mmCIF file of C-alpha atoms in Angstrom:
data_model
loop_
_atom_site.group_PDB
_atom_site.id
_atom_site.type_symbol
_atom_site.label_atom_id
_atom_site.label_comp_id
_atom_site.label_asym_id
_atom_site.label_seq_id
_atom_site.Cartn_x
_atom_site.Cartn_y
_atom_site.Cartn_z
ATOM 1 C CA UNK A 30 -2.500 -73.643 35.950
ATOM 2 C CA UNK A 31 -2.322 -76.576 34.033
ATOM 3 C CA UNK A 32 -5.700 -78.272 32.617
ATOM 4 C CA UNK A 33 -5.629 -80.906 34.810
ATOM 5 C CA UNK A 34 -5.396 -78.887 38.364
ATOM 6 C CA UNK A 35 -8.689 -76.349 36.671
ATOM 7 C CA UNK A 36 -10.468 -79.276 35.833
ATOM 8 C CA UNK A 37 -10.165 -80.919 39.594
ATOM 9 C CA UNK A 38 -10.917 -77.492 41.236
ATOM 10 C CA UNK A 39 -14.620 -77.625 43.178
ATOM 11 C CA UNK A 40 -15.763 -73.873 42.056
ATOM 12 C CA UNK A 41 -18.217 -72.113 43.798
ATOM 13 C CA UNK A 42 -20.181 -69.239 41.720
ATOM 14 C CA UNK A 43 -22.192 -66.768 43.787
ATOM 15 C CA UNK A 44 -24.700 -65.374 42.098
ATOM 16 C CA UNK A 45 -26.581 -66.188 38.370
ATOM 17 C CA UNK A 46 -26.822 -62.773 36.844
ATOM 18 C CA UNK A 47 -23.926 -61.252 33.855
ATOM 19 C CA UNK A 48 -21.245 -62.094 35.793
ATOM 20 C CA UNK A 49 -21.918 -65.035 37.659
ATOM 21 C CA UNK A 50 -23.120 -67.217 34.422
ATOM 22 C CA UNK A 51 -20.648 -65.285 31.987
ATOM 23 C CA UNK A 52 -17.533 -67.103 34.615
ATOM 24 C CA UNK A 53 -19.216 -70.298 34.373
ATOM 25 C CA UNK A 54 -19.457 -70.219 30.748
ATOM 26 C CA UNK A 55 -15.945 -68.667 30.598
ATOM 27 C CA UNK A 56 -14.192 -71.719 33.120
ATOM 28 C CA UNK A 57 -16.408 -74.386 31.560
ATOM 29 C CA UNK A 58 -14.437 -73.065 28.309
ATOM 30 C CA UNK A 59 -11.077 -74.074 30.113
ATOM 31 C CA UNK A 60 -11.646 -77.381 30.978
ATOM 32 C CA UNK A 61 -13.374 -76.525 34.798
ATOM 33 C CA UNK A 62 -15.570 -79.372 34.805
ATOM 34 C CA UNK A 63 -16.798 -79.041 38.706
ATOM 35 C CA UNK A 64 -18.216 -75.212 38.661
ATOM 36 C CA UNK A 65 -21.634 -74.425 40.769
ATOM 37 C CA UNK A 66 -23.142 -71.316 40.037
ATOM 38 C CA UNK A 67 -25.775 -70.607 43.080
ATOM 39 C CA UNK A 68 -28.386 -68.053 42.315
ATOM 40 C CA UNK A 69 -31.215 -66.619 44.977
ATOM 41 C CA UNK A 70 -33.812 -66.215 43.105
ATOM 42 C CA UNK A 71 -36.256 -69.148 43.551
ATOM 43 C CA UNK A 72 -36.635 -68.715 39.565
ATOM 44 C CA UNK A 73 -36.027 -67.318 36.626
ATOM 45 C CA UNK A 74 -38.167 -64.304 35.227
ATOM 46 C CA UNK A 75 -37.630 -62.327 32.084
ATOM 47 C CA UNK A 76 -36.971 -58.916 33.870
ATOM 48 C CA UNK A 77 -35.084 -55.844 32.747
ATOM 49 C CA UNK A 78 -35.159 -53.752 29.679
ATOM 50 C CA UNK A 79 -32.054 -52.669 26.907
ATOM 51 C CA UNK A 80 -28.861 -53.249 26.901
ATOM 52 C CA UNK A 81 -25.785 -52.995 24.762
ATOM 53 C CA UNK A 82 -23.208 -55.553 24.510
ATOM 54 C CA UNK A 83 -19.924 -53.943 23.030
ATOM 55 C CA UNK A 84 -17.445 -55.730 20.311
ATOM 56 C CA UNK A 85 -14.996 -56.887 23.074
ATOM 57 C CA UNK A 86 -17.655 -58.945 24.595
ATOM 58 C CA UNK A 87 -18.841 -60.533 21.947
ATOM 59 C CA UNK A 88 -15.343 -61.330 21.156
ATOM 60 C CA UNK A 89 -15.386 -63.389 23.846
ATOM 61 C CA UNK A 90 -18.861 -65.129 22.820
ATOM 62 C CA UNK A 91 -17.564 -66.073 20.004
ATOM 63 C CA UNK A 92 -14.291 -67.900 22.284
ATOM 64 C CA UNK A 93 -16.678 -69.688 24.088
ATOM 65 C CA UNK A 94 -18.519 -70.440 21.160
ATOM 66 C CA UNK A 95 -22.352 -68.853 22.215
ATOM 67 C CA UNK A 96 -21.922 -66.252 19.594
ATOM 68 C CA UNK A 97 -24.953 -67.632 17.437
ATOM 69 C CA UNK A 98 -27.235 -67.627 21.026
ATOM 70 C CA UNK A 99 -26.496 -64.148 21.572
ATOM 71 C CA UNK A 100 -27.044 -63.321 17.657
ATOM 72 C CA UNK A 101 -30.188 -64.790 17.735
ATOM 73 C CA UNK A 102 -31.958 -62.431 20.145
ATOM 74 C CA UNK A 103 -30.138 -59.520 19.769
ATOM 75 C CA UNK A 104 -30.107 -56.554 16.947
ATOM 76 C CA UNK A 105 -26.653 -55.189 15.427
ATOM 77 C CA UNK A 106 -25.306 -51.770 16.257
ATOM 78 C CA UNK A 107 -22.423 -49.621 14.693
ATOM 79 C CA UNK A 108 -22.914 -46.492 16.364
ATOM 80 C CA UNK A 109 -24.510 -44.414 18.971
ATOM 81 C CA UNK A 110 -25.781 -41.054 18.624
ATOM 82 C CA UNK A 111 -26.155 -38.121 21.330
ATOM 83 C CA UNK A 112 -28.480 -35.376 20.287
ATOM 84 C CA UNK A 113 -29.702 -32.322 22.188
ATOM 85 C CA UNK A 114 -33.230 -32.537 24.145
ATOM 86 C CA UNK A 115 -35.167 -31.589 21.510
ATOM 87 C CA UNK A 116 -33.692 -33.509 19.032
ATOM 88 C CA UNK A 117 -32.521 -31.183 17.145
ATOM 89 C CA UNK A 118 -28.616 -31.073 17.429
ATOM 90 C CA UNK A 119 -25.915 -33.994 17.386
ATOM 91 C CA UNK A 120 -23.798 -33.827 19.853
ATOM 92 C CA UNK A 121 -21.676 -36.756 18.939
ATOM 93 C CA UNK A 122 -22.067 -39.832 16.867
ATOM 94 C CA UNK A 123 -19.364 -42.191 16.865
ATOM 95 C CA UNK A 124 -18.635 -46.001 16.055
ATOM 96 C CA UNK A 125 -18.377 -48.453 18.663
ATOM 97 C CA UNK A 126 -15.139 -48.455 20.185
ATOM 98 C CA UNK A 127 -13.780 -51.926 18.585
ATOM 99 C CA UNK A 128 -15.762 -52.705 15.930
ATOM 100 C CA UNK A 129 -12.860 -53.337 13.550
ATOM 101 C CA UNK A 130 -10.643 -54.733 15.963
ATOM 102 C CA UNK A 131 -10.974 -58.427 15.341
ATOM 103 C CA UNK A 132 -10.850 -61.063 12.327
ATOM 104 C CA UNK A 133 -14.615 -59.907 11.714
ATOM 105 C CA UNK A 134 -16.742 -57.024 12.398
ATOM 106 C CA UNK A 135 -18.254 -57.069 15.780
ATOM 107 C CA UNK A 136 -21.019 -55.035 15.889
ATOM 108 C CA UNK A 137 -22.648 -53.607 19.582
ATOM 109 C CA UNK A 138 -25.535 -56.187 20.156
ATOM 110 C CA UNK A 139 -28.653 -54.288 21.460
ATOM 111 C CA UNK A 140 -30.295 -57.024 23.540
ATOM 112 C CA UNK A 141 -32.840 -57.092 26.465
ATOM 113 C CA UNK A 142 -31.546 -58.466 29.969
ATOM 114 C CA UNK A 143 -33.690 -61.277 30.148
ATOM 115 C CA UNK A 144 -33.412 -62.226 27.007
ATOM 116 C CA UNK A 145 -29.093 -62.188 27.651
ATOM 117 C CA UNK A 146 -29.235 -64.000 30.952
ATOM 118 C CA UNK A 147 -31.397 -66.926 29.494
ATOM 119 C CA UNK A 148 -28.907 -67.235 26.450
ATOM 120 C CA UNK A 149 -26.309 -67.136 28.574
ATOM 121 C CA UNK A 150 -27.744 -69.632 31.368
ATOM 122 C CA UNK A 151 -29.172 -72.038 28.477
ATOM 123 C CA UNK A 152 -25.428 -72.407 27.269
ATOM 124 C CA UNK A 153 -24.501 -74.191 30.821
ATOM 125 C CA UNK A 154 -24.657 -77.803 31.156
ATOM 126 C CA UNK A 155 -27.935 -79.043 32.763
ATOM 127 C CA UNK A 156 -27.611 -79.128 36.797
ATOM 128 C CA UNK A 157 -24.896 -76.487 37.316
ATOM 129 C CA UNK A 158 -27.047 -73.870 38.201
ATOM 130 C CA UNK A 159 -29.308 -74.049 41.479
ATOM 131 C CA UNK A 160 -31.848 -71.628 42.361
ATOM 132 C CA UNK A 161 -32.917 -71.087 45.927
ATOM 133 C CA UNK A 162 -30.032 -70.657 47.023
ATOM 134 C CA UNK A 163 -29.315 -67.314 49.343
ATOM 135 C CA UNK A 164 -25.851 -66.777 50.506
ATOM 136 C CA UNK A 165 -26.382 -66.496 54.758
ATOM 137 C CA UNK A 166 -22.039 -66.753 55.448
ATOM 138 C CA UNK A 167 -18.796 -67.746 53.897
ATOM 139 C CA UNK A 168 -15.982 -68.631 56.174
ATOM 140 C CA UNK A 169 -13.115 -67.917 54.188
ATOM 141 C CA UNK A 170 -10.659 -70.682 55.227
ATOM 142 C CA UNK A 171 -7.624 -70.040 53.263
ATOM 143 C CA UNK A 172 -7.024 -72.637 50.354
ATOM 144 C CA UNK A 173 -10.832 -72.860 50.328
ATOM 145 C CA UNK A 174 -14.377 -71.471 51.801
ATOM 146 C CA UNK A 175 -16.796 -72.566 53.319
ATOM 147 C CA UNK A 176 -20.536 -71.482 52.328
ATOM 148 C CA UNK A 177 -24.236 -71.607 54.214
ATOM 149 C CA UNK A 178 -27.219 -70.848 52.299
ATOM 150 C CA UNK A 179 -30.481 -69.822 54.018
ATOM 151 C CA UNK A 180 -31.823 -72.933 52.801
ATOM 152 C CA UNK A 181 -29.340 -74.989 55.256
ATOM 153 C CA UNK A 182 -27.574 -76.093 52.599
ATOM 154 C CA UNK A 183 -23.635 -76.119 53.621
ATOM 155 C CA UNK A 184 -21.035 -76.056 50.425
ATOM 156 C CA UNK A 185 -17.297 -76.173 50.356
ATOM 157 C CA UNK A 186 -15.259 -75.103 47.617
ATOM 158 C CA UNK A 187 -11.429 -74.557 46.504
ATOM 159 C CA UNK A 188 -12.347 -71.411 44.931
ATOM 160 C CA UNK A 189 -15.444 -68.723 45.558
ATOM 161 C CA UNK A 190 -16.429 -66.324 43.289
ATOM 162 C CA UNK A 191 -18.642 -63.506 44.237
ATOM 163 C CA UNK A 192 -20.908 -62.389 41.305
ATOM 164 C CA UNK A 193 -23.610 -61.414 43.984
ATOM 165 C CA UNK A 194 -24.510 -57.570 42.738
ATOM 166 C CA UNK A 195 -23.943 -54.442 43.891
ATOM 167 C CA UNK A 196 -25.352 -55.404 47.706
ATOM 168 C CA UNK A 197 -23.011 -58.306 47.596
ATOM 169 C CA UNK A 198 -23.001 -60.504 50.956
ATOM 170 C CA UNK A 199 -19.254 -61.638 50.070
ATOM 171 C CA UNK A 200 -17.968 -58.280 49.450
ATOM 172 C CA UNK A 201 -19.588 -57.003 52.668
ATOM 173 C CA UNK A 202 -18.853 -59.946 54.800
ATOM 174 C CA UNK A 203 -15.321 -60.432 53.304
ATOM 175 C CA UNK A 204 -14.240 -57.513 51.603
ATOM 176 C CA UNK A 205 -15.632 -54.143 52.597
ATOM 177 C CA UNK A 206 -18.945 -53.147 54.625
ATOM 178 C CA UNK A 207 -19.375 -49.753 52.818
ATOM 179 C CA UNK A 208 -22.908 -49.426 51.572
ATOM 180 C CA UNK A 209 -23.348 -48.414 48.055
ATOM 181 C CA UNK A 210 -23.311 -44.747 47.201
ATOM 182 C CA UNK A 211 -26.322 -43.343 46.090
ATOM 183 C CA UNK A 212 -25.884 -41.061 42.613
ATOM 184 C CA UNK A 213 -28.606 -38.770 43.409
ATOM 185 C CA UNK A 214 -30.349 -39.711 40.457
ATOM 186 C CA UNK A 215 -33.310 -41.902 39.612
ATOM 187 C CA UNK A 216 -33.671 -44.596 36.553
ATOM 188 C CA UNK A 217 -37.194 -45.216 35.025
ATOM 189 C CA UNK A 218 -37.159 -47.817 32.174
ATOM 190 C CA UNK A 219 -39.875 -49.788 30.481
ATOM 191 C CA UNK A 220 -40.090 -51.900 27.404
ATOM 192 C CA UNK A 221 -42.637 -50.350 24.565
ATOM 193 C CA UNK A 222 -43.434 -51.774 21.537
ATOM 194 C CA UNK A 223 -42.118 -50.187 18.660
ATOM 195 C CA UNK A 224 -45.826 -49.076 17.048
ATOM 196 C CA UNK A 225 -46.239 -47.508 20.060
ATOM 197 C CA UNK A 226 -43.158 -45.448 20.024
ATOM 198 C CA UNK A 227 -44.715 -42.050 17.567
ATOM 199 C CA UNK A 228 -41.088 -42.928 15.201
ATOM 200 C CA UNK A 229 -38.467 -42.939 17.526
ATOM 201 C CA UNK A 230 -37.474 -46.247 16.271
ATOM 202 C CA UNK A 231 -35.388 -46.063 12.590
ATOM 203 C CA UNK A 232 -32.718 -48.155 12.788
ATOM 204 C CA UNK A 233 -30.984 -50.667 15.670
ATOM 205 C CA UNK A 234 -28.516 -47.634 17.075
ATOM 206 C CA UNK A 235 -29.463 -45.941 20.438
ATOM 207 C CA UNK A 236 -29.809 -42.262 20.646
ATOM 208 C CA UNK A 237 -29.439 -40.473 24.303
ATOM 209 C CA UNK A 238 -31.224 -37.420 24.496
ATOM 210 C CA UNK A 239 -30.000 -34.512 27.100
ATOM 211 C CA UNK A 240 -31.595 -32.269 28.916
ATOM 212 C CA UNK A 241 -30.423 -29.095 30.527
ATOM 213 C CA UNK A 242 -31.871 -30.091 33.655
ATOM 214 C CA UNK A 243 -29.693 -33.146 34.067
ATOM 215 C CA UNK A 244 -32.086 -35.166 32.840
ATOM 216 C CA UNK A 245 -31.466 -37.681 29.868
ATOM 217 C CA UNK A 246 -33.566 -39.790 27.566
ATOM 218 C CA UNK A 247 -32.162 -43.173 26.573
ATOM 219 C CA UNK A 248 -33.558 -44.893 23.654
ATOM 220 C CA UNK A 249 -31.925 -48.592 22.704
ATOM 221 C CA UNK A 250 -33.556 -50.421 20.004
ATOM 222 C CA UNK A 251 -34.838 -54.034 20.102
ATOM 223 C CA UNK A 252 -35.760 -54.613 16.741
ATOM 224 C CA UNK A 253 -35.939 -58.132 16.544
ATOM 225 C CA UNK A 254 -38.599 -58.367 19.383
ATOM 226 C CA UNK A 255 -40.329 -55.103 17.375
ATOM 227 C CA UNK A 256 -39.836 -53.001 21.000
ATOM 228 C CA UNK A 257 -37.824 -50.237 21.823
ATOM 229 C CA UNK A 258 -35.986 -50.156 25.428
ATOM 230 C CA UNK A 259 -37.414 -46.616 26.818
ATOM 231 C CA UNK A 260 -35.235 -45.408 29.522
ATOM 232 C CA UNK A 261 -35.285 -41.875 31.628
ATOM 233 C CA UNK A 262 -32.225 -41.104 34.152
ATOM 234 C CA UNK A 263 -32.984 -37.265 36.195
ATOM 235 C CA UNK A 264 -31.777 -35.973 39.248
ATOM 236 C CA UNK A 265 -33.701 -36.549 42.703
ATOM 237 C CA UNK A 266 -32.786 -36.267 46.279
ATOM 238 C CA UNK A 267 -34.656 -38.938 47.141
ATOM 239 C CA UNK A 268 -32.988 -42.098 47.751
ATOM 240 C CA UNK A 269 -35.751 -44.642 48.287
ATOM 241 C CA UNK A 270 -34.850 -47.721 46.609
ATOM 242 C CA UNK A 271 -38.034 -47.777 44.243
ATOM 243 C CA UNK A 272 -39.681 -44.447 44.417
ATOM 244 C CA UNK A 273 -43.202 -43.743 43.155
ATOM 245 C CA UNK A 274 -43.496 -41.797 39.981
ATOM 246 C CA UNK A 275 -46.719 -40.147 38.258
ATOM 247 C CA UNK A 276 -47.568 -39.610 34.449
ATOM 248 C CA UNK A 277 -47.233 -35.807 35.474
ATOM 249 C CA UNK A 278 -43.757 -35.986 36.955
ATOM 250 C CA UNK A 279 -42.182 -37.334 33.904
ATOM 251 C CA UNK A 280 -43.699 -34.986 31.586
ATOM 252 C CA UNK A 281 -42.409 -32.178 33.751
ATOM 253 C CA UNK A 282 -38.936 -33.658 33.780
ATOM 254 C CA UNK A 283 -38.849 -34.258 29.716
ATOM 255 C CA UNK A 284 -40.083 -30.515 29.338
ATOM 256 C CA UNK A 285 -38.175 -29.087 26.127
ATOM 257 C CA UNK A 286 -37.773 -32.862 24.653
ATOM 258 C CA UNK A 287 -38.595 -34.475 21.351
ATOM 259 C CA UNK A 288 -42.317 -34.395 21.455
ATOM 260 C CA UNK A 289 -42.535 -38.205 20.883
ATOM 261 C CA UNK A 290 -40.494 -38.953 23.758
ATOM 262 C CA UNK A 291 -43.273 -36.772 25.817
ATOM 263 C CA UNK A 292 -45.766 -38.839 23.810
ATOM 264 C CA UNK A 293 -44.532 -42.185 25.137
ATOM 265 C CA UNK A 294 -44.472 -40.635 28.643
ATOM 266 C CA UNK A 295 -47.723 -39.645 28.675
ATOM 267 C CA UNK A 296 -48.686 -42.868 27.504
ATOM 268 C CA UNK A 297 -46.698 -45.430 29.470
ATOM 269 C CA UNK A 298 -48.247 -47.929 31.691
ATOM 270 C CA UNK A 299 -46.896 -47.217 35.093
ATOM 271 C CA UNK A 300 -47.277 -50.473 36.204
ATOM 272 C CA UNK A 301 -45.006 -51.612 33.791
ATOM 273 C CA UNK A 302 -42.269 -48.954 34.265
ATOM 274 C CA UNK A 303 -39.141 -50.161 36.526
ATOM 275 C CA UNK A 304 -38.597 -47.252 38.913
ATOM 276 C CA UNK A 305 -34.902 -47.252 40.762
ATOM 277 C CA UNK A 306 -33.171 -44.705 42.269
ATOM 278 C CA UNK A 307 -29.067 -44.877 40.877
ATOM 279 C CA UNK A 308 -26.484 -46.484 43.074
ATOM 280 C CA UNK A 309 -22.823 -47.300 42.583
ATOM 281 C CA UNK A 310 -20.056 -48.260 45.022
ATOM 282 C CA UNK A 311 -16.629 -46.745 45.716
ATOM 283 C CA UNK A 312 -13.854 -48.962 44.516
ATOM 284 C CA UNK A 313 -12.258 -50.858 46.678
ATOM 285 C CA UNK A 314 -8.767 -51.884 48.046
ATOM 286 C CA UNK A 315 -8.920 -55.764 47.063
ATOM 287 C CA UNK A 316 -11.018 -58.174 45.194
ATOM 288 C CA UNK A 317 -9.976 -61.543 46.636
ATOM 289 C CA UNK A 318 -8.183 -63.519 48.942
ATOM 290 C CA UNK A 319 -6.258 -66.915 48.702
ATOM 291 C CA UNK A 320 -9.427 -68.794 47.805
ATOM 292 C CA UNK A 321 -12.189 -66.259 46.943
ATOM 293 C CA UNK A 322 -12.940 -63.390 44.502
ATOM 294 C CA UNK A 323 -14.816 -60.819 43.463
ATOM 295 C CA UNK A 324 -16.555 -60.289 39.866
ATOM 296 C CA UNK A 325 -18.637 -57.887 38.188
ATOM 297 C CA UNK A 326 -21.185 -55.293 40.444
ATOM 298 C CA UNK A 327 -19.832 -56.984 43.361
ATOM 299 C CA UNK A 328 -16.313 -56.108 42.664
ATOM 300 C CA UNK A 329 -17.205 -52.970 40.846
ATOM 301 C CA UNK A 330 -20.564 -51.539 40.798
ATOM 302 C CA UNK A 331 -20.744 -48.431 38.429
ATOM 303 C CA UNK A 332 -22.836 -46.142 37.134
ATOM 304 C CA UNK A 333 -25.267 -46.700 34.206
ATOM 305 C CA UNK A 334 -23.984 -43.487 31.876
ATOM 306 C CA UNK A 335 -21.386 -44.995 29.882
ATOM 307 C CA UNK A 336 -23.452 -48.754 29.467
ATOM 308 C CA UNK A 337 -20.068 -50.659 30.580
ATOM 309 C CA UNK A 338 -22.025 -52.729 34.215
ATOM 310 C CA UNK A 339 -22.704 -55.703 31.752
ATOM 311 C CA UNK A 340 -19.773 -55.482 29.718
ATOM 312 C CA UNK A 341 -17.567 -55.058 32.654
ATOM 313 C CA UNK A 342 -18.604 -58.313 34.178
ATOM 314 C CA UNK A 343 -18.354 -59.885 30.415
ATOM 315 C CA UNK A 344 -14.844 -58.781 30.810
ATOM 316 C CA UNK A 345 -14.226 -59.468 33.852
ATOM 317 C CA UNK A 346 -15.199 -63.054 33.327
ATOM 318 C CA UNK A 347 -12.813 -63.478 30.256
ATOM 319 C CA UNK A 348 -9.820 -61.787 32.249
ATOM 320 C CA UNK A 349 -10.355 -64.381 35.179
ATOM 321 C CA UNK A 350 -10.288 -67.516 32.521
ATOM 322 C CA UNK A 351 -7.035 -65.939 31.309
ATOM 323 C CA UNK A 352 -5.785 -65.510 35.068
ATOM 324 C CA UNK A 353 -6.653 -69.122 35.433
ATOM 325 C CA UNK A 354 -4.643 -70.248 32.593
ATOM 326 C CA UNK A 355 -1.010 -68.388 33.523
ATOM 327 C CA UNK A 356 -1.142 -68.854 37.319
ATOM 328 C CA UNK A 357 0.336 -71.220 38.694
ATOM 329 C CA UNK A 358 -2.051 -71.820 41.733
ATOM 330 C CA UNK A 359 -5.774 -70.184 42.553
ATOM 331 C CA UNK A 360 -3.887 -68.085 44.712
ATOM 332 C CA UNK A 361 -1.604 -66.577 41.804
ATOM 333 C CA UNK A 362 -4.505 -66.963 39.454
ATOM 334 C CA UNK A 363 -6.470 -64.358 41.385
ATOM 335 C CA UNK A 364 -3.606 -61.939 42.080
ATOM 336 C CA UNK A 365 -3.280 -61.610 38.373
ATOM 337 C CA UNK A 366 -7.116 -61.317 37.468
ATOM 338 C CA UNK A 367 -7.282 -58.326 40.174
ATOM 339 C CA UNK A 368 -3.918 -57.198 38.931
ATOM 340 C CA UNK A 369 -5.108 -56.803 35.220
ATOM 341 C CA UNK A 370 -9.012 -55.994 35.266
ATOM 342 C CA UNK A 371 -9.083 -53.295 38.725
ATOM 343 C CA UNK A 372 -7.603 -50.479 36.749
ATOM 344 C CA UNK A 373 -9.975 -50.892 34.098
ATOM 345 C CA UNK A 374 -12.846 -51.096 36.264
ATOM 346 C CA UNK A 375 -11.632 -48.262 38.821
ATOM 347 C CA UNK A 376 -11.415 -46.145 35.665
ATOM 348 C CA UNK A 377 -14.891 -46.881 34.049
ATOM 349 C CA UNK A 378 -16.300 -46.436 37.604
ATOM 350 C CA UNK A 379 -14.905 -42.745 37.646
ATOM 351 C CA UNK A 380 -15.962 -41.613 34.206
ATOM 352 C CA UNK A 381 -19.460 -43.444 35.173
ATOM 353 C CA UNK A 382 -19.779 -40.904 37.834
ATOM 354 C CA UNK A 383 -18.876 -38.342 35.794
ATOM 355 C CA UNK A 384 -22.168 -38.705 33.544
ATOM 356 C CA UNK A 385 -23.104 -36.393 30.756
ATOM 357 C CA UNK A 386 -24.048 -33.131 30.564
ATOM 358 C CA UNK A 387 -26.151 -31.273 27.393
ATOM 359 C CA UNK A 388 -23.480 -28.607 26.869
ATOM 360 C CA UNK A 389 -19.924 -30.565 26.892
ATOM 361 C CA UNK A 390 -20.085 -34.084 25.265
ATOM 362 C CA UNK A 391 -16.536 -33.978 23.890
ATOM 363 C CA UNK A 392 -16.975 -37.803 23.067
ATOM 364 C CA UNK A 393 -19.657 -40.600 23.148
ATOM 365 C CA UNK A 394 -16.754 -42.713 24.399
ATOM 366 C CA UNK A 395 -14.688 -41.344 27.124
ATOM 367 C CA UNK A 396 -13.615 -44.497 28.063
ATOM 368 C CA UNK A 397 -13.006 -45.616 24.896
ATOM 369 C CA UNK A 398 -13.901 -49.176 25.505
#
């Protein structure tokens, strides 16, 4: 599409997480000039713990020319390393897929979530993003949608993008109404200061720890906020959305690990800990229609194990600016997007599932990407 025809489109973004403000960033980039990115929450909070943000993403920070936000609250990485329980053993430690790839060394930026969305949302122009703003319906019209928010506000827009999660109301309402699948695992992450940490912290690469018993320790330094993202993933049949968990229950499921990682569990303030159980989705037949699309967890929800939900979106949101460019209408433009970015995604979503296990990590990349 030609310049001209992106920047007259009224866009409609769905959602203000990775995905939602990575598009807006990524279309503003193009010359959109009338993009809306409408986000639920009735604010902002700096929620989350670690995450990683590989050399193909910030690739495309540097493209759209936030590279120095990002930078600025994140920590370089050029490797991860998986060791045995106990710490004892490597099991594999390998470079970033991608490092070298580009003009300059990219390095893996180790970054907390809230600190990504509000360098990411602080890059968009003043007034594109509204908060309070729940999707209730979209009426997908054709050559453009029709939205209701629970707050009785009524948009219309030439082009919809769904960057609403992995319970997305567009993918359900438009797309498919299978619930997500849960993993039968749970995810318990806090953030810890680093002197509180008994040495786990030496450098800014992460180190997974595995257990025999499925379960696995994921440590992801933030060393420019002096904190270390402490993260447990172990099997459970229970598939309450936030279950309760006890200083006794993780030091049973860390039995056999590095002493200091049963040190920080027995010292961890519960009421600090996020406590999930571990949900994906199957993929699904199609991400869009003439007028409306899918992006990131709504489009592809995966699996934490090989770190790619983030990055995913990231990508996703580069490949639809790209899709924008070479089509020749929003209904060609999202044909290609699906066309190049679903095998990628339907892939990662497989090896997600496949996890790791202590006795066969052939590589820390699988994926390789």
């Amino acid at each position: 599409m030609k310049t001209s025809q992106i920047k007259n489109l009224k866009i409609a973004i769905i959602g203000g997480g990775y995905g939602g403000a990575s598009v807006a960033k990524a279309l503003q980039t193009i010359g959109a000039e009338n993009v809306h990115v409408y986000e639920q929450a009735p604010a902002l909070a700096q929620v989350g713990a670690g995450i990683g943000l590989r050399p193909p993403s910030v690739e495309l920070f540097r493209t759209w020319g936030i590279f120095d936000r990002i930078a600025a609250v994140s920590s370089p990485s050029d490797h991860l390393e998986i060791l045995t329980a106990d710490g004892q053993h490597v099991l594999a430690n390998e470079e970033w897929p991608f490092l070298h790839a580009y003009q300059q060394v990219n390095h893996n930026r180790m970054i907390h979530r809230g600190d990504f969305i509000d360098a990411l949302l602080g890059a968009l122009p003043e007034g594109m993003v509204h908060l309070g703003y729940k999707l209730e319906t979209i009426d997908d019209k054709g050559d453009h949608a029709t939205l209701t928010f629970q707050n009785g506000e009524v948009v219309t827009a030439d082009l919809v993008i769904g960057a609403d999660g992995i319970r997305s109301t567009v993918r359900h309402q438009l797309f498919s109404q299978k619930e997500p699948v849960f993993s039968g695992e749970h995810a318990y992450r806090a953030v810890i200061s680093i002197d509180d940490a008994h040495g786990l912290v030496t450098d800014d690469n992460p180190r997974f720890y595995m257990g025999q018993n499925g379960t696995i320790a994921y440590n992801l330094p933030l060393r420019h906020r002096g904190e270390l993202s402490y993260d447990i993933t172990a099997p459970s049949e229970d598939a309450s959305w936030a279950p309760e968990i006890t200083h006794d229950y993780l030091v049973k499921i860390l039995d056999g690990f590095d002493e200091r990682i049963l040190q920080v569990a027995r010292e961890l303030d519960l009421s600090k800990v996020t406590s999930r159980s571990v949900f994906d989705i199957d993929p699904i037949d199609s991400w869009h229609t003439h007028s409306v699309a899918l992006l990131g967890d709504a489009a592809h929800a995966m699996l934490h194990h090989q770190g790619q939900g983030a990055n995913s979106a990231i990508l996703d949101a580069g490949g639809f600016a790209d899709a924008m460019l070479q089509g020749e209408s929003v209904k060609d433009a999202l044909s290609i997007y699906q066309s190049t970015r679903k095998p990628l995604t339907d892939e990662l979503q497989r090896v997600s599932r496949l996890g790791w296990h202590a006795d066969a990590v052939e590589s820390a990349f699988p994926a390789n990407a």
